[in-house]
């Protein structure tokens, strides 16, 4: 069973971003989850390339860049240059998903698709072989600190089955409402990577919480 944690900097204190990244470097965290929002695909705006470049300067772990933006292909090269290691795009934001995933992989990066809570996993069956990771949103994207949607457990099982049928090693990532109470159930259900924002950064001991999430 793979048990990775991708702490989401969206919930970090942006005035102390360097300290947040250094804390992650010294913890059991695996990926640094970076949420890019454009105020169009999602009703919120976060940060973009200049901030990611700065995060990359200090981060010891791979940057997992979650693009919540329309027409994301316009920016793949940019995000690659500023330090993304993994780029995930929304199924709902890509008109030509096969092309988008191929373009990310052509840059030498790991590629993934993110599915909103309403999107059925069967819809990505034909591009699954291009996905290093599939991220299931367990909240509606746009904000940290929301309540976990329970139907995610069913989606994990369905996705696991598709991955198995095609004999792939695609990782299953879960994003939204993850905490120390549901983490073990999520790993047991078949999740490989858990994104955690508020659970980590609102904790008194974030490094400890990261360890707790893996127990
Ligand atoms: C939400 C983002 C998440 C967010 C998760 O749209 O994609 O990555 O940071 O935050 P929590 O863990 O607080 O639900
Ligand atoms: Zn995210």
GROMACS .gro file of C-alpha atoms and ligand atoms in nm:
model
  230
    1UNK     CA    1   0.000   0.000   0.000
    2UNK     CA    2   0.142   0.339  -0.102
    3UNK     CA    3   0.086   0.606   0.162
    4UNK     CA    4   0.188   0.948   0.045
    5UNK     CA    5   0.092   1.288   0.184
    6UNK     CA    6   0.079   1.602  -0.029
    7UNK     CA    7   0.046   1.901   0.203
    8UNK     CA    8  -0.145   2.185   0.035
    9UNK     CA    9   0.016   2.526   0.077
   10UNK     CA   10  -0.321   2.693   0.013
   11UNK     CA   11  -0.381   2.678   0.389
   12UNK     CA   12  -0.032   2.800   0.486
   13UNK     CA   13   0.033   3.150   0.617
   14UNK     CA   14   0.144   3.323   0.293
   15UNK     CA   15   0.342   3.575   0.496
   16UNK     CA   16   0.553   3.284   0.619
   17UNK     CA   17   0.561   3.075   0.303
   18UNK     CA   18   0.933   3.000   0.321
   19UNK     CA   19   0.897   2.876   0.678
   20UNK     CA   20   0.602   2.657   0.572
   21UNK     CA   21   0.808   2.497   0.293
   22UNK     CA   22   1.101   2.442   0.528
   23UNK     CA   23   0.870   2.279   0.781
   24UNK     CA   24   0.756   2.039   0.504
   25UNK     CA   25   1.119   1.970   0.408
   26UNK     CA   26   1.184   1.857   0.764
   27UNK     CA   27   0.872   1.643   0.790
   28UNK     CA   28   0.752   1.311   0.644
   29UNK     CA   29   0.561   1.501   0.374
   30UNK     CA   30   0.603   1.356   0.022
   31UNK     CA   31   0.470   1.608  -0.232
   32UNK     CA   32   0.406   1.981  -0.204
   33UNK     CA   33   0.055   2.040  -0.335
   34UNK     CA   34   0.020   2.375  -0.512
   35UNK     CA   35  -0.333   2.496  -0.592
   36UNK     CA   36  -0.360   2.735  -0.887
   37UNK     CA   37  -0.704   2.900  -0.920
   38UNK     CA   38  -0.811   3.149  -1.184
   39UNK     CA   39  -1.143   3.283  -1.054
   40UNK     CA   40  -1.314   3.144  -1.366
   41UNK     CA   41  -1.301   2.765  -1.345
   42UNK     CA   42  -1.339   2.799  -0.968
   43UNK     CA   43  -1.486   3.093  -0.776
   44UNK     CA   44  -1.156   3.186  -0.614
   45UNK     CA   45  -0.812   3.317  -0.713
   46UNK     CA   46  -0.497   3.184  -0.547
   47UNK     CA   47  -0.147   3.238  -0.688
   48UNK     CA   48   0.054   3.172  -1.002
   49UNK     CA   49   0.398   3.126  -1.152
   50UNK     CA   50   0.602   3.386  -0.956
   51UNK     CA   51   0.496   3.234  -0.625
   52UNK     CA   52   0.556   2.878  -0.748
   53UNK     CA   53   0.905   2.974  -0.859
   54UNK     CA   54   0.974   3.092  -0.507
   55UNK     CA   55   0.828   2.775  -0.353
   56UNK     CA   56   1.049   2.566  -0.584
   57UNK     CA   57   1.359   2.753  -0.466
   58UNK     CA   58   1.311   2.615  -0.115
   59UNK     CA   59   1.114   2.292  -0.157
   60UNK     CA   60   1.297   1.960  -0.121
   61UNK     CA   61   0.993   1.759  -0.233
   62UNK     CA   62   0.827   1.738  -0.577
   63UNK     CA   63   0.575   2.010  -0.662
   64UNK     CA   64   0.231   1.872  -0.740
   65UNK     CA   65   0.066   2.155  -0.931
   66UNK     CA   66  -0.315   2.132  -0.936
   67UNK     CA   67  -0.446   2.358  -1.212
   68UNK     CA   68  -0.797   2.482  -1.146
   69UNK     CA   69  -0.796   2.703  -1.454
   70UNK     CA   70  -0.972   2.709  -1.789
   71UNK     CA   71  -0.775   2.609  -2.097
   72UNK     CA   72  -0.470   2.501  -1.893
   73UNK     CA   73  -0.262   2.400  -2.198
   74UNK     CA   74  -0.166   2.767  -2.244
   75UNK     CA   75   0.052   2.749  -1.933
   76UNK     CA   76   0.213   2.402  -1.923
   77UNK     CA   77   0.550   2.528  -2.041
   78UNK     CA   78   0.542   2.815  -1.792
   79UNK     CA   79   0.460   2.588  -1.499
   80UNK     CA   80   0.729   2.348  -1.609
   81UNK     CA   81   0.983   2.632  -1.613
   82UNK     CA   82   0.886   2.752  -1.268
   83UNK     CA   83   0.939   2.409  -1.117
   84UNK     CA   84   0.633   2.184  -1.145
   85UNK     CA   85   0.715   1.812  -1.124
   86UNK     CA   86   0.357   1.690  -1.156
   87UNK     CA   87   0.081   1.880  -1.335
   88UNK     CA   88  -0.281   1.780  -1.292
   89UNK     CA   89  -0.563   1.925  -1.501
   90UNK     CA   90  -0.937   1.905  -1.456
   91UNK     CA   91  -1.140   1.674  -1.679
   92UNK     CA   92  -1.404   1.949  -1.676
   93UNK     CA   93  -1.158   2.216  -1.800
   94UNK     CA   94  -1.005   2.029  -2.094
   95UNK     CA   95  -1.169   2.003  -2.433
   96UNK     CA   96  -0.896   1.769  -2.559
   97UNK     CA   97  -0.779   1.579  -2.256
   98UNK     CA   98  -0.565   1.332  -2.451
   99UNK     CA   99  -0.375   1.622  -2.605
  100UNK     CA  100  -0.334   1.798  -2.269
  101UNK     CA  101  -0.197   1.492  -2.091
  102UNK     CA  102   0.038   1.417  -2.380
  103UNK     CA  103   0.165   1.777  -2.376
  104UNK     CA  104   0.248   1.755  -2.004
  105UNK     CA  105   0.431   1.426  -2.054
  106UNK     CA  106   0.620   1.566  -2.354
  107UNK     CA  107   0.767   1.825  -2.118
  108UNK     CA  108   0.910   1.538  -1.913
  109UNK     CA  109   0.667   1.589  -1.624
  110UNK     CA  110   0.426   1.354  -1.454
  111UNK     CA  111   0.068   1.409  -1.566
  112UNK     CA  112  -0.267   1.364  -1.403
  113UNK     CA  113  -0.640   1.428  -1.431
  114UNK     CA  114  -0.857   1.571  -1.155
  115UNK     CA  115  -1.226   1.481  -1.137
  116UNK     CA  116  -1.486   1.700  -0.969
  117UNK     CA  117  -1.725   1.524  -0.730
  118UNK     CA  118  -1.994   1.501  -1.000
  119UNK     CA  119  -1.769   1.345  -1.266
  120UNK     CA  120  -1.785   0.968  -1.303
  121UNK     CA  121  -1.451   0.787  -1.311
  122UNK     CA  122  -1.553   0.582  -1.618
  123UNK     CA  123  -1.517   0.899  -1.831
  124UNK     CA  124  -1.136   0.880  -1.817
  125UNK     CA  125  -1.110   0.511  -1.906
  126UNK     CA  126  -0.954   0.583  -2.246
  127UNK     CA  127  -0.685   0.822  -2.119
  128UNK     CA  128  -0.600   0.637  -1.801
  129UNK     CA  129  -0.282   0.495  -1.956
  130UNK     CA  130  -0.152   0.853  -1.987
  131UNK     CA  131  -0.214   0.932  -1.618
  132UNK     CA  132   0.061   0.896  -1.360
  133UNK     CA  133  -0.200   1.007  -1.111
  134UNK     CA  134  -0.577   1.055  -1.099
  135UNK     CA  135  -0.698   1.300  -0.837
  136UNK     CA  136  -1.052   1.267  -0.705
  137UNK     CA  137  -1.191   1.589  -0.561
  138UNK     CA  138  -1.363   1.507  -0.234
  139UNK     CA  139  -1.497   1.865  -0.207
  140UNK     CA  140  -1.602   2.110  -0.477
  141UNK     CA  141  -1.277   2.279  -0.577
  142UNK     CA  142  -1.198   2.639  -0.489
  143UNK     CA  143  -1.151   2.655  -0.115
  144UNK     CA  144  -0.969   2.486   0.168
  145UNK     CA  145  -1.140   2.372   0.486
  146UNK     CA  146  -1.455   2.218   0.335
  147UNK     CA  147  -1.640   1.905   0.441
  148UNK     CA  148  -1.536   1.570   0.288
  149UNK     CA  149  -1.790   1.415   0.046
  150UNK     CA  150  -1.851   1.052   0.150
  151UNK     CA  151  -1.928   0.923  -0.202
  152UNK     CA  152  -1.552   0.955  -0.267
  153UNK     CA  153  -1.502   0.607  -0.115
  154UNK     CA  154  -1.717   0.453  -0.393
  155UNK     CA  155  -1.524   0.645  -0.656
  156UNK     CA  156  -1.190   0.521  -0.520
  157UNK     CA  157  -1.308   0.161  -0.551
  158UNK     CA  158  -1.437   0.214  -0.906
  159UNK     CA  159  -1.115   0.384  -1.012
  160UNK     CA  160  -0.899   0.115  -0.850
  161UNK     CA  161  -1.089  -0.143  -1.054
  162UNK     CA  162  -1.028   0.046  -1.382
  163UNK     CA  163  -0.656   0.076  -1.301
  164UNK     CA  164  -0.640  -0.296  -1.225
  165UNK     CA  165  -0.827  -0.394  -1.543
  166UNK     CA  166  -0.571  -0.206  -1.751
  167UNK     CA  167  -0.279  -0.334  -1.547
  168UNK     CA  168  -0.153   0.021  -1.474
  169UNK     CA  169   0.030   0.169  -1.178
  170UNK     CA  170  -0.160   0.500  -1.175
  171UNK     CA  171  -0.172   0.659  -0.831
  172UNK     CA  172  -0.504   0.765  -0.676
  173UNK     CA  173  -0.492   1.104  -0.507
  174UNK     CA  174  -0.768   1.246  -0.286
  175UNK     CA  175  -0.812   1.621  -0.245
  176UNK     CA  176  -1.041   1.799  -0.002
  177UNK     CA  177  -1.156   1.749   0.355
  178UNK     CA  178  -0.884   1.496   0.437
  179UNK     CA  179  -0.793   1.474   0.804
  180UNK     CA  180  -0.649   1.235   1.064
  181UNK     CA  181  -0.996   1.083   1.116
  182UNK     CA  182  -1.057   0.970   0.757
  183UNK     CA  183  -0.700   0.915   0.634
  184UNK     CA  184  -0.666   0.548   0.726
  185UNK     CA  185  -1.008   0.467   0.572
  186UNK     CA  186  -0.901   0.642   0.253
  187UNK     CA  187  -0.575   0.448   0.227
  188UNK     CA  188  -0.763   0.126   0.301
  189UNK     CA  189  -1.015   0.205   0.027
  190UNK     CA  190  -0.726   0.231  -0.221
  191UNK     CA  191  -0.599   0.590  -0.209
  192UNK     CA  192  -0.224   0.635  -0.257
  193UNK     CA  193  -0.181   1.011  -0.204
  194UNK     CA  194  -0.375   1.228   0.040
  195UNK     CA  195  -0.380   1.604  -0.007
  196UNK     CA  196  -0.418   1.788   0.323
  197UNK     CA  197  -0.438   2.164   0.363
  198UNK     CA  198  -0.622   2.282   0.671
  199UNK     CA  199  -0.560   1.955   0.859
  200UNK     CA  200  -0.186   2.022   0.837
  201UNK     CA  201  -0.161   2.399   0.859
  202UNK     CA  202  -0.422   2.458   1.127
  203UNK     CA  203  -0.258   2.194   1.345
  204UNK     CA  204  -0.042   2.296   1.644
  205UNK     CA  205   0.219   2.051   1.521
  206UNK     CA  206   0.197   2.024   1.139
  207UNK     CA  207   0.490   1.778   1.107
  208UNK     CA  208   0.326   1.550   1.361
  209UNK     CA  209  -0.008   1.570   1.180
  210UNK     CA  210   0.163   1.465   0.855
  211UNK     CA  211   0.294   1.155   1.035
  212UNK     CA  212  -0.050   1.092   1.188
  213UNK     CA  213  -0.209   1.104   0.843
  214UNK     CA  214   0.007   0.808   0.738
  215UNK     CA  215  -0.076   0.587   1.036
  216LIG     C1  216  -0.939   2.287  -0.299
  216LIG     C2  217  -0.796   2.251  -0.321
  216LIG     C3  218  -0.737   2.173  -0.212
  216LIG     C4  219  -0.734   2.240  -0.077
  216LIG     C5  220  -0.767   2.132   0.022
  216LIG     O1  221  -0.995   2.330  -0.417
  216LIG     O2  222  -0.781   2.177  -0.439
  216LIG     O3  223  -0.607   2.125  -0.246
  216LIG     O4  224  -0.614   2.300  -0.043
  216LIG     O5  225  -0.787   2.189   0.144
  216LIG     P1  226  -0.838   2.105   0.269
  216LIG     O6  227  -0.741   1.996   0.292
  216LIG     O7  228  -0.841   2.208   0.378
  216LIG     O8  229  -0.975   2.055   0.234
  217LIG    ZN1  230  -0.579   2.085  -0.475
   0.00000   0.00000   0.00000
